[in-house]
Amino acid sequence: MNQKTYKKLVANQISNDFKSAIEIITVPLPEPADNEIIIQNKFAGVNAGFDTLLCQGKIPYFNPTLPFELGVEAVGEVIAVGKNITTFKIGDTVATTVRGGGYSEYQVIDGNLAIKVPEATPEILTIIPTGISALVALEQVGEMTTKETILVTAAAGGTGHIAVQLAKLAGNHVIGTCGSEAKANLLKKLGCDRVINYRTEDINEVLQREYPKGINLIFECIGRKVFDICVNHLAVRGRLVVVGFISEYAEQLEVVNQPRIYEKLFWKGASVRGFLMPLYQEHSAEARNRLFNLLESGQIKVIVDSTEFRGIASIPSAVDYLLKGKNCGKVVIKF
C-alpha cells in the first residue's frame, strides 16, 4: 500500500450553515486490523438533508463529539485486507453505508460492513440506500397495495424517482410533483400518470379538480405548504408518509398557527406516519436484493444527476445544489 495519507470531510462545529460547520483534513492511512478492509472510495452519495441536520445538531438519535466525520453511502475498491478477511480480496468492488465513511477518499472499516457489488458505479448509490428507503417507506410504512392513487412529492429526486417507478410497478396511478420542465419530462418517461410542475400549476387546484376523492398514499419529502396541501387531500383511510422535509432543513422550523391536524385525519380515518430508515433495518437486505433484480431486468431505471461534482472540495456545492432542488435523480461526488 503506497498511499500514506488521505483527505476527509469533518464537522468541527455545530452550525446552521453546512459550509461553516465543516473542514477538510488530511489524516494518515493506517494498515488494516485483522478484521478490517481498506476501501478507496470512487463515488459517494449526497444526502443534503441528513448532512445539514447533522451539522445543526438536530438528529435526535445521534449526539456526536466534535469533530465528527460526514457522508454515508459510497462505492469503491478494496485496496487492502486484514489477515482474518476471507470474503474480500484486493480489487473487489464494494458498497458501504457507514456514517462518516462517505465524504472521504478512503475508509478503513470492519469487513462485515461492506457489500460486494458488480462494479463501483454511481448507479449503485441510487439503490443503496436511496432506493431501499423508497421501497421500505412505500411498503412497510405506507402499506402500499395496488390500484390506488399515489402522490410522490419531489418526484424527480434521488428517492422520489425510484418511488414513482415502484408505485407504478405495483399497479397504481401515480402523481408526481416537480419544479421544472426537465424534471416533468423525466417523470413522464418514468411512467408518471400525472405530473404537476408546481411552477406552472397549483398543486392544490389540480388535486381538487382532478382527484376529488383524495389520495390513498402520499410519499412526502418537501414539508411546509406542500405538506399541508397533502394532508388536506388524503382520501378516506389515506396514509401520508413523511420521508423528509427538505424545505426546512437549511432554516429554522416554521412556526404554524392553525388548527391541529387531528380534526382532518379523524373524519377520514387517515394517518400521517414518519419514516426513518435506521428504524427499519430488518427490511434492508431483502429490499436491496429485490431492487438489484429490478434494475438488472430493466424494470426500473436509476437516474444519476448529470452535474459533476469532483473531489472532497466539491461537497459543499453539491449539498447546496441538492437543497435548492436543482437535481434530477441522485447527486454523487466523484473521487
mmCIF file of C-alpha atoms in Angstrom, residues 97 115 127-129 131-133 135-136 140 277-278 280-292:
data_model
loop_
_atom_site.group_PDB
_atom_site.id
_atom_site.type_symbol
_atom_site.label_atom_id
_atom_site.label_comp_id
_atom_site.label_asym_id
_atom_site.label_seq_id
_atom_site.Cartn_x
_atom_site.Cartn_y
_atom_site.Cartn_z
ATOM 1 C CA THR A 97 -23.326 2.798 4.212
ATOM 2 C CA ILE A 115 -21.419 -5.356 0.419
ATOM 3 C CA ILE A 127 -30.108 1.697 -4.930
ATOM 4 C CA ILE A 128 -28.104 1.631 -1.657
ATOM 5 C CA PRO A 129 -29.511 3.230 0.474
ATOM 6 C CA GLY A 131 -33.819 3.084 -3.425
ATOM 7 C CA ILE A 132 -34.038 0.882 -0.341
ATOM 8 C CA SER A 133 -35.562 3.823 1.546
ATOM 9 C CA LEU A 135 -39.200 0.700 -1.226
ATOM 10 C CA VAL A 136 -39.351 0.256 2.552
ATOM 11 C CA GLN A 140 -43.711 -1.100 5.275
ATOM 12 C CA MET A 277 -34.611 4.040 7.508
ATOM 13 C CA PRO A 278 -32.427 3.203 10.570
ATOM 14 C CA TYR A 280 -36.465 -0.381 9.560
ATOM 15 C CA GLN A 281 -33.094 -2.052 9.014
ATOM 16 C CA GLU A 282 -34.575 -5.558 9.189
ATOM 17 C CA HIS A 283 -36.100 -4.952 5.742
ATOM 18 C CA SER A 284 -32.910 -3.622 4.155
ATOM 19 C CA ALA A 285 -31.298 -6.783 2.720
ATOM 20 C CA GLU A 286 -34.482 -8.094 1.081
ATOM 21 C CA ALA A 287 -35.254 -4.660 -0.391
ATOM 22 C CA ARG A 288 -31.704 -4.327 -1.742
ATOM 23 C CA ASN A 289 -31.779 -7.735 -3.438
ATOM 24 C CA ARG A 290 -35.177 -7.041 -4.987
ATOM 25 C CA LEU A 291 -34.072 -3.638 -6.295
ATOM 26 C CA PHE A 292 -30.931 -5.093 -7.862
#
